[in-house]
Amino acid sequence: MAYKKKEDDPPTTDESKTSDKDVDGDNSLVNILIDFIKDELLKSNIRYEIVKPILIYILYYLIPFIILLMFLNFITTIIAVYIVFKYLL
């Protein structure tokens, strides 16, 4: 008695693959992409591509903002001292 395949049976491994060339082609494409990403990461200089833009951001935007806040705090303290000496003493 030979086994007859039913329509409800799941496909075997040979039937689920379209061909071995397609599977190898997919693997080679993935390998090419992985190699390209590795090469780009190894060629990049992290200091100049990541750290330098952050330092420029801090230098040109964050430091002047902090200096402005310090100046405003100083001015409001002077005004508060003036108000205390003028009206309470």
C-alpha atoms as one frame of an Amber mdcrd trajectory, in Angstrom:
protein
   0.000   0.000   0.000   1.540   3.196  -1.129   0.860   6.394   0.747  -1.293
   8.796  -1.192  -0.862  12.450  -0.451  -3.964  14.290   0.664  -4.672  17.893
  -0.253  -4.651  18.901   3.438  -1.099  17.619   4.060   1.516  20.351   4.580
   4.054  20.700   1.784   7.322  18.884   2.158  10.617  20.726   2.210  11.230
  20.056  -1.471   7.824  21.422  -2.431   8.066  24.542  -0.242  11.246  25.716
  -1.992  10.833  26.972  -5.501  14.389  26.001  -6.355  17.801  25.812  -4.766
  19.038  28.649  -6.975  16.422  31.046  -5.560  17.414  30.214  -1.996  21.122
  30.609  -2.782  20.369  33.863  -4.585  18.571  35.215  -1.534  21.470  34.232
   0.707  24.025  35.850  -1.573  21.977  39.061  -1.695  21.812  39.110   2.098
  25.547  38.442   2.290  26.255  41.274  -0.145  24.155  43.666   1.947  25.825
  42.569   5.186  29.294  42.988   3.647  28.383  46.454   2.353  27.126  47.553
   5.781  30.264  46.163   7.454  32.511  48.013   5.006  30.677  51.305   5.496
  30.840  50.991   9.270  34.532  50.161   9.198  35.313  53.039   6.827  33.428
  55.598   8.915  35.280  57.625  11.491  32.998  57.853  14.507  34.763  60.878
  15.952  34.087  63.064  12.922  30.712  61.696  11.901  28.985  61.408  15.267
  30.878  63.273  17.986  31.772  66.416  16.049  28.172  67.309  15.061  27.108
  66.862  18.690  29.915  69.138  19.867  28.976  71.741  17.266  25.367  71.541
  18.432  26.485  72.094  22.034  28.838  74.896  21.063  26.458  76.917  18.922
  23.073  76.288  20.531  23.305  74.971  24.068  26.112  77.114  25.507  24.608
  80.486  24.436  21.239  79.379  25.806  22.821  78.538  29.177  24.679  81.865
  29.220  21.408  83.681  28.473  19.676  81.890  31.356  22.536  82.804  33.697
  22.360  86.440  32.605  18.569  86.551  33.124  18.986  84.997  36.563  21.595
  87.621  37.461  19.389  90.492  36.250  16.321  89.241  38.147  18.422  88.874
  41.309  19.622  92.476  40.971  16.021  93.650  40.462  14.828  91.643  43.484
  17.567  93.128  45.697  16.688  96.641  44.465  12.989  96.089  45.272  13.820
  94.778  48.766  16.113  97.719  49.582  13.753 100.330  48.143  10.411  99.219
  49.643  11.193  97.120  52.723  14.131  98.947  54.286
